[in-house]
Amino acid sequence: MNFVEELKWRGMIHEIMPGTEEQLQKELTSGYVGIDPTADSLHIGHLVGVMILKHFQRAGHRPLALIGGATGMIGDPSMKSQERNLLDEETLRRNQEGIKKQLAKFLDFESDAPNKAVLVNNYDWMKDYSFLNFIRDIGKHITVNYMMAKDSVKKRLNGESSEGMSFTEFSYQLLQGYDYLHLYNEYGCRIQMGGSDQWGNITTGTELIRRKTGGEAFALVCPLITKADGTKFGKTESGNVWLDRRYTSPYKFYQFWLNVSDADAERYIKIFTSLSKEEIEALATAQKEAAHLRPLQKKLAEELTVMVHSKEDYDQAVKASAILFGNSTADDLKTLDEETLLQVFEGVPQYEISKADLADGIHASELLTQTAAVFPSKGEMKKLVQSGGVMINKNKLESAEESIDLSYLIGGKYILAQKGKKNYFLLIAK
């Protein structure tokens, strides 16, 4: 597989340094992507860099995932308007462990293959490097004029913020450049990859390697991913979409990809999956012929949910979606775990009921009007029952006088009432 050709048709190349493709075709090459360790989980904004490393390994090259422990203590100023909070070592180490577990789902760290992935943390080679040694060994090779010419620096200095730019942030590109030099010397790393906002920092590294060793190093960056309407990719109303289920459940993760627009789905499926060009073209054709069936979104959501979580989590998410939006059965409802059930019905009206009320059985009309105010009156409820518009746990309620008892509880705790096609109510028995 030709790595550069692969990224080109996937729309994942923004800029590439001359000679990069020739180097990759010549021999097994080590290349790295830096990952910001500001949390103990990656979010989907990190996935572009991770997928670049995945394709890099698929093409037979060796991916180096660099956790920016040292640089995470400073903060990268690239295209940002404010300096960010700095982290302590204990937090960084905890974050690194969480990130490595997630990366292992995309990259092979364990095999005996010559191109098995390596995880490194720049804190390990920066922590004992004195400031005097750094400015003597590294600082003298890069001029201030060169650093000032970078877009990330110019935008910050000419920006609206009256605070300007601290020396700490200004020195960031030197530190990132030193990372590249270190990996070049220790791992034979010849290419750094990242988002287009990193081009200035990455090329500082290639320049430092050239000036310090006379060696040649390369750079490749991908475009920053946005939505078709130009807004930021990866954010929802509740914030980032995380890869860790503690922050974003598999169901919500699945729903995010399922609900992207047609235009975005066609771009994202190239960027965020390893599906072949032929498979993607077939899905795009199917989408044009029957857009309402959303084959692109469904496949995108499946590939990513299985890759990030598991096949079981994907199956649960599909079932959960069918319960809310499709023709699912009572059996489907009973197979949902409690976490997914609560995610699906987050935001629907909830009522607390007493298990004691259910012990001897209670008429549905009383349960759904007096115990839980799903209906304002028994008369209105009976009318809807007669027209087949009331469901309990996805089963049609045949009579308003049906007795509802403890056997109706899902997981010993929940009853799902449905009024018409789209109005759900969750009864929680305590």
Coordinates of C-alpha atoms in Angstrom, one line a residue:
M1 CA 0.0 0.0 0.0
N2 CA 1.3 3.4 -1.0
F3 CA 0.8 5.5 2.2
V4 CA 0.7 8.9 0.4
E5 CA -1.7 7.7 -2.3
E6 CA -3.9 6.2 0.3
L7 CA -4.1 9.5 2.2
K8 CA -4.7 11.5 -1.0
W9 CA -7.9 9.7 -2.1
R10 CA -9.1 9.8 1.5
G11 CA -8.8 13.6 1.4
M12 CA -6.2 13.6 4.3
I13 CA -3.3 15.6 2.8
H14 CA -3.1 19.4 3.2
E15 CA 0.6 19.9 2.8
I16 CA 3.5 17.5 2.2
M17 CA 7.2 18.2 2.2
P18 CA 9.0 17.4 -1.1
G19 CA 10.8 14.0 -0.9
T20 CA 8.4 12.5 1.7
E21 CA 6.8 10.0 -0.7
E22 CA 10.1 8.9 -2.1
Q23 CA 11.4 8.3 1.4
L24 CA 8.4 6.1 2.3
Q25 CA 8.7 4.1 -0.9
K26 CA 12.4 3.5 -0.3
E27 CA 12.3 1.7 3.1
L28 CA 10.4 1.0 6.3
T29 CA 10.2 4.4 7.9
S30 CA 9.4 5.5 11.4
G31 CA 7.0 8.4 11.7
Y32 CA 5.3 10.2 14.6
V33 CA 2.2 12.0 15.6
G34 CA 2.0 14.0 18.8
I35 CA -1.0 13.6 21.1
D36 CA -2.0 16.1 23.7
P37 CA -2.4 14.4 27.2
T38 CA -4.8 17.0 28.7
A39 CA -7.4 14.3 29.6
D40 CA -7.2 10.5 30.3
S41 CA -9.2 9.8 27.2
L42 CA -9.0 10.8 23.6
H43 CA -11.9 12.5 21.9
I44 CA -12.9 12.2 18.3
G45 CA -10.9 15.3 17.4
H46 CA -7.8 13.1 18.0
L47 CA -9.0 10.5 15.6
V48 CA -7.6 12.0 12.5
G49 CA -4.0 11.8 13.8
V50 CA -4.7 8.3 15.2
M51 CA -6.1 7.1 11.8
I52 CA -3.0 8.6 10.0
L53 CA -0.8 6.4 12.3
K54 CA -3.1 3.4 11.6
H55 CA -2.8 3.8 7.8
F56 CA 1.0 4.4 8.3
Q57 CA 1.3 1.0 10.0
R58 CA -1.0 -0.7 7.4
A59 CA 1.4 0.6 4.8
G60 CA 4.3 -1.3 6.5
H61 CA 5.9 1.7 8.4
R62 CA 6.5 2.1 12.1
P63 CA 4.2 4.5 14.0
L64 CA 5.4 6.4 17.0
A65 CA 2.7 7.8 19.2
L66 CA 4.2 10.7 21.2
I67 CA 2.4 11.7 24.3
G68 CA 3.2 15.4 24.9
G69 CA 3.9 15.2 28.7
A70 CA 6.5 17.9 28.7
T71 CA 4.8 20.1 26.1
G72 CA 1.5 19.4 27.9
M73 CA 2.9 21.3 30.9
I74 CA 3.3 24.4 28.6
G75 CA 0.5 24.4 26.1
D76 CA 0.7 24.7 22.3
P77 CA -0.1 28.2 21.1
S78 CA -0.9 27.1 17.6
M79 CA -4.1 28.8 16.4
K80 CA -5.3 29.3 20.0
S81 CA -6.2 32.7 21.4
Q82 CA -5.4 31.9 25.1
E83 CA -2.8 30.1 27.1
R84 CA -4.2 26.9 28.7
N85 CA -4.0 25.3 32.1
L86 CA -0.8 23.4 32.9
L87 CA -0.7 19.8 34.2
D88 CA 1.3 18.1 37.0
E89 CA 3.3 14.9 36.5
E90 CA 0.8 12.6 38.3
T91 CA -2.1 13.7 36.1
L92 CA 0.0 13.4 33.0
R93 CA 1.0 9.8 33.8
R94 CA -2.6 8.8 34.5
N95 CA -3.7 10.4 31.3
Q96 CA -1.0 8.6 29.4
E97 CA -2.2 5.2 30.6
G98 CA -5.8 5.9 29.6
I99 CA -4.6 7.1 26.1
K100 CA -2.4 4.0 25.5
K101 CA -5.3 1.7 26.1
Q102 CA -7.4 3.5 23.5
L103 CA -4.5 3.6 21.0
A104 CA -4.1 -0.2 21.3
K105 CA -7.5 -0.6 19.6
F106 CA -6.1 1.1 16.5
L107 CA -2.4 0.2 16.5
D108 CA -0.4 -3.0 17.0
F109 CA 1.9 -2.4 20.0
E110 CA 2.3 -6.1 20.9
S111 CA 3.4 -8.2 17.9
D112 CA 7.0 -9.1 16.9
A113 CA 6.5 -7.2 13.6
P114 CA 9.4 -4.9 12.7
N115 CA 6.8 -2.0 12.4
K116 CA 5.1 -2.5 15.7
A117 CA 3.9 0.8 17.2
V118 CA 5.9 2.5 20.0
L119 CA 4.5 4.9 22.6
V120 CA 6.8 7.6 23.9
N121 CA 6.4 10.5 26.3
N122 CA 8.5 13.6 25.7
Y123 CA 8.5 14.3 29.5
D124 CA 11.0 11.3 29.8
W125 CA 13.7 13.1 27.8
M126 CA 12.8 16.7 28.8
K127 CA 12.5 16.4 32.6
D128 CA 16.3 16.3 33.3
Y129 CA 17.3 18.6 30.5
S130 CA 18.5 21.9 32.0
F131 CA 17.5 25.2 30.6
L132 CA 21.1 26.2 30.1
N133 CA 21.9 23.1 28.1
F134 CA 18.7 23.5 26.1
I135 CA 19.4 27.1 25.0
R136 CA 23.0 26.2 24.3
D137 CA 22.4 22.9 22.3
I138 CA 19.1 23.7 20.7
G139 CA 18.2 27.5 20.9
K140 CA 21.3 28.7 19.0
H141 CA 20.3 26.7 15.9
I142 CA 17.0 28.5 15.3
T143 CA 16.8 32.3 14.9
V144 CA 14.1 34.5 16.4
N145 CA 13.4 35.8 12.9
Y146 CA 12.6 32.2 11.8
M147 CA 10.3 31.6 14.7
M148 CA 8.5 34.9 14.3
A149 CA 7.7 34.1 10.7
K150 CA 5.5 31.2 11.7
D151 CA 1.7 31.8 11.2
S152 CA 0.9 30.5 14.6
V153 CA 3.1 33.1 16.2
K154 CA 2.1 35.9 13.9
K155 CA -1.6 35.3 14.5
R156 CA -1.1 35.3 18.2
L157 CA 1.0 38.5 18.3
N158 CA -1.3 40.3 15.9
G159 CA -4.5 39.0 17.5
E160 CA -7.2 40.8 19.5
S161 CA -5.9 39.5 22.8
S162 CA -4.2 42.3 24.7
E163 CA -2.1 39.7 26.7
G164 CA 0.2 38.9 23.8
M165 CA 2.2 35.7 23.9
S166 CA 4.3 34.4 26.8
F167 CA 7.9 33.3 26.3
T168 CA 6.8 29.9 27.5
E169 CA 4.4 29.6 24.6
F170 CA 6.9 31.2 22.1
S171 CA 9.4 28.5 23.0
Y172 CA 6.9 25.7 22.2
Q173 CA 8.0 25.3 18.6
L174 CA 11.6 24.8 19.8
L175 CA 10.5 22.1 22.2
Q176 CA 8.5 20.3 19.6
G177 CA 11.4 20.7 17.2
Y178 CA 13.6 19.0 19.8
D179 CA 11.2 16.1 20.1
Y180 CA 11.6 15.5 16.4
L181 CA 15.4 15.7 16.8
H182 CA 15.3 13.3 19.7
L183 CA 13.1 10.8 17.9
Y184 CA 15.3 11.2 14.8
N185 CA 18.4 10.3 16.8
E186 CA 16.9 7.6 19.0
Y187 CA 14.4 5.9 16.7
G188 CA 15.5 6.9 13.2
C189 CA 12.2 8.9 12.9
R190 CA 12.1 10.6 9.5
I191 CA 8.6 12.0 9.3
Q192 CA 6.3 13.9 11.5
M193 CA 2.6 14.1 10.8
G194 CA -0.3 16.1 12.3
G195 CA -3.0 18.6 11.6
S196 CA -2.4 21.6 9.3
D197 CA -2.2 23.9 12.3
Q198 CA 1.0 22.0 13.2
W199 CA 2.9 22.8 10.0
G200 CA 4.9 25.6 11.5
N201 CA 6.0 23.5 14.5
I202 CA 6.8 20.4 12.4
T203 CA 8.9 22.3 9.9
T204 CA 10.9 23.9 12.7
G205 CA 11.8 20.3 13.7
T206 CA 12.9 19.4 10.1
E207 CA 15.0 22.6 10.1
L208 CA 16.6 21.8 13.5
I209 CA 17.5 18.3 12.3
R210 CA 19.0 19.7 9.1
R211 CA 21.1 22.4 11.0
K212 CA 22.1 20.1 13.9
T213 CA 22.9 16.9 12.1
G214 CA 22.9 17.7 8.4
G215 CA 20.2 15.0 8.1
E216 CA 17.0 15.1 6.1
A217 CA 13.5 14.8 7.7
F218 CA 10.0 15.2 6.3
A219 CA 6.6 16.5 7.1
L220 CA 3.0 15.8 6.2
V221 CA -0.2 17.4 7.5
C222 CA -3.8 16.8 7.0
P223 CA -6.6 19.4 6.7
L224 CA -8.4 20.4 9.9
I225 CA -11.8 18.6 9.8
T226 CA -14.9 20.7 9.8
K227 CA -18.6 20.0 9.1
A228 CA -20.0 20.7 5.7
D229 CA -21.5 24.0 7.0
G230 CA -18.0 25.1 8.2
T231 CA -18.6 24.7 11.9
K232 CA -16.3 22.8 14.2
F233 CA -16.2 19.0 14.0
G234 CA -16.5 16.8 17.1
K235 CA -18.4 19.1 19.4
T236 CA -22.0 18.5 20.5
E237 CA -24.2 20.6 22.8
S238 CA -22.8 18.7 25.8
G239 CA -19.2 19.1 24.7
N240 CA -16.6 16.7 23.2
V241 CA -17.5 13.2 21.9
W242 CA -15.0 11.0 23.9
L243 CA -13.7 7.6 23.2
D244 CA -14.0 6.5 26.8
R245 CA -17.5 5.2 27.7
R246 CA -17.3 7.0 31.1
Y247 CA -17.6 10.3 29.3
T248 CA -19.6 9.4 26.2
S249 CA -21.6 6.2 26.2
P250 CA -21.3 3.8 23.2
Y251 CA -25.0 4.6 22.4
K252 CA -24.3 8.3 22.2
F253 CA -21.1 7.7 20.3
Y254 CA -23.0 5.6 17.8
Q255 CA -25.7 8.2 17.5
F256 CA -23.2 11.0 16.8
W257 CA -21.9 9.2 13.7
L258 CA -25.4 8.1 12.7
N259 CA -26.7 11.6 12.7
V260 CA -24.0 13.4 10.6
S261 CA -25.2 15.0 7.3
D262 CA -25.0 13.1 4.0
A263 CA -22.1 15.4 2.8
D264 CA -20.2 14.9 6.0
A265 CA -20.8 11.1 6.0
E266 CA -19.2 10.8 2.6
R267 CA -16.1 12.6 3.8
Y268 CA -15.9 11.1 7.2
I269 CA -16.1 7.5 6.1
K270 CA -12.9 8.0 4.1
I271 CA -11.1 9.7 7.0
F272 CA -12.2 7.6 10.0
T273 CA -12.4 4.1 8.6
S274 CA -10.1 1.6 6.8
L275 CA -12.8 0.7 4.3
S276 CA -11.5 0.4 0.7
K277 CA -12.2 2.9 -2.0
E278 CA -14.5 0.4 -3.8
E279 CA -16.5 -0.3 -0.6
I280 CA -16.9 3.5 0.0
E281 CA -17.9 4.2 -3.6
A282 CA -20.5 1.4 -3.5
L283 CA -22.0 2.9 -0.3
A284 CA -21.9 6.5 -1.8
T285 CA -23.9 5.1 -4.8
A286 CA -26.4 3.4 -2.6
Q287 CA -26.8 6.7 -0.7
K288 CA -27.6 8.6 -3.9
E289 CA -30.2 6.0 -4.8
A290 CA -31.9 5.8 -1.4
A291 CA -30.7 8.6 0.8
H292 CA -33.5 7.9 3.4
L293 CA -31.9 4.5 4.2
R294 CA -28.6 6.3 5.2
P295 CA -26.2 3.5 4.2
L296 CA -23.2 5.8 4.6
Q297 CA -24.1 6.9 8.1
K298 CA -25.0 3.4 9.2
K299 CA -21.7 1.9 8.0
L300 CA -19.7 4.8 9.4
A301 CA -21.4 4.4 12.8
E302 CA -20.9 0.6 12.8
E303 CA -17.2 0.8 11.8
L304 CA -16.3 3.3 14.5
T305 CA -18.4 1.9 17.3
V306 CA -17.0 -1.6 16.8
M307 CA -13.4 -0.2 16.5
V308 CA -13.6 2.1 19.6
H309 CA -15.9 0.0 21.8
S310 CA -16.9 -3.5 20.7
K311 CA -19.3 -5.5 18.5
E312 CA -21.5 -6.1 21.5
D313 CA -21.7 -2.3 22.3
Y314 CA -22.6 -1.7 18.6
D315 CA -25.4 -4.3 18.7
Q316 CA -26.8 -2.7 21.9
A317 CA -26.7 0.7 20.3
V318 CA -28.5 -0.5 17.2
K319 CA -31.2 -2.2 19.4
A320 CA -31.5 1.0 21.5
S321 CA -32.0 3.1 18.4
A322 CA -34.7 0.8 17.1
I323 CA -36.5 1.1 20.4
L324 CA -36.6 4.8 20.1
F325 CA -37.0 5.2 16.3
G326 CA -38.0 1.9 14.8
N327 CA -40.3 -1.1 15.2
S328 CA -38.6 -2.9 18.1
T329 CA -40.1 -5.5 20.4
A330 CA -40.6 -6.0 24.1
D331 CA -37.8 -8.6 23.9
D332 CA -35.4 -6.0 22.5
L333 CA -36.2 -3.7 25.3
K334 CA -35.5 -6.4 28.0
T335 CA -32.1 -7.1 26.5
L336 CA -30.8 -3.5 27.0
D337 CA -28.5 -3.0 29.9
E338 CA -29.5 -0.3 32.4
E339 CA -26.8 2.2 31.3
T340 CA -28.0 2.1 27.7
L341 CA -31.7 2.2 28.7
L342 CA -31.1 5.4 30.6
Q343 CA -29.1 6.9 27.8
V344 CA -31.8 6.2 25.3
F345 CA -34.5 7.7 27.4
E346 CA -32.5 10.6 28.8
G347 CA -34.6 13.7 28.6
V348 CA -38.0 11.9 28.5
P349 CA -40.4 12.6 31.4
Q350 CA -39.7 10.3 34.3
Y351 CA -41.9 9.4 37.2
E352 CA -41.1 7.6 40.5
I353 CA -43.5 4.9 41.4
S354 CA -43.6 2.5 44.4
K355 CA -42.9 -1.2 44.1
A356 CA -45.5 -1.6 46.9
D357 CA -48.2 -0.3 44.5
L358 CA -47.3 -3.0 42.0
A359 CA -47.1 -5.8 44.4
D360 CA -50.8 -6.7 44.2
G361 CA -51.3 -5.3 40.7
I362 CA -52.7 -1.8 39.7
H363 CA -55.0 -0.9 36.9
A364 CA -53.1 0.7 34.0
S365 CA -55.6 3.6 34.0
E366 CA -54.8 4.3 37.6
L367 CA -51.0 3.8 37.1
L368 CA -50.8 6.2 34.2
T369 CA -53.1 9.0 35.5
Q370 CA -52.8 9.1 39.3
T371 CA -49.6 7.3 40.2
A372 CA -47.7 8.8 37.2
A373 CA -49.4 11.7 35.4
V374 CA -48.8 10.4 31.8
F375 CA -52.4 11.3 31.0
P376 CA -54.5 14.1 32.5
S377 CA -57.6 11.9 32.8
K378 CA -58.7 8.3 32.6
G379 CA -61.2 9.3 29.9
E380 CA -58.5 10.6 27.6
M381 CA -56.4 7.5 28.3
K382 CA -59.2 5.0 27.6
K383 CA -59.9 6.7 24.2
L384 CA -56.3 6.3 23.1
V385 CA -56.2 2.7 24.4
Q386 CA -59.3 1.9 22.2
S387 CA -57.5 3.3 19.1
G388 CA -54.4 1.2 19.9
G389 CA -52.2 4.2 20.8
V390 CA -50.9 3.2 24.3
M391 CA -47.9 0.8 24.8
I392 CA -46.4 -0.6 27.9
N393 CA -42.9 -1.9 27.4
K394 CA -43.4 -1.9 23.6
N395 CA -46.5 -4.1 23.9
K396 CA -49.9 -2.6 22.9
L397 CA -52.2 -2.1 25.9
E398 CA -55.4 -3.9 25.1
S399 CA -57.4 -2.6 28.0
A400 CA -57.2 0.4 30.4
E401 CA -58.1 -1.9 33.2
E402 CA -55.2 -4.3 32.6
S403 CA -53.4 -5.1 35.8
I404 CA -49.8 -4.0 35.9
D405 CA -47.7 -5.8 38.5
L406 CA -44.0 -6.4 39.4
S407 CA -43.6 -8.8 36.5
Y408 CA -43.7 -5.8 34.2
L409 CA -40.5 -4.3 35.6
I410 CA -37.6 -4.2 33.2
G411 CA -34.4 -5.1 35.2
G412 CA -36.6 -5.1 38.3
K413 CA -36.9 -1.3 38.1
Y414 CA -38.4 0.3 35.0
I415 CA -41.6 0.4 33.1
L416 CA -41.7 2.2 29.7
A417 CA -45.0 3.8 28.8
Q418 CA -45.7 5.2 25.3
K419 CA -48.4 7.5 24.2
G420 CA -48.8 7.6 20.4
K421 CA -45.7 7.0 18.3
K422 CA -43.2 9.4 19.8
N423 CA -44.1 10.2 23.4
Y424 CA -42.2 8.1 25.9
F425 CA -42.4 8.1 29.7
L426 CA -40.1 6.2 32.0
L427 CA -41.6 4.9 35.3
I428 CA -38.9 4.1 37.9
A429 CA -40.0 1.8 40.7
K430 CA -38.4 2.2 44.1

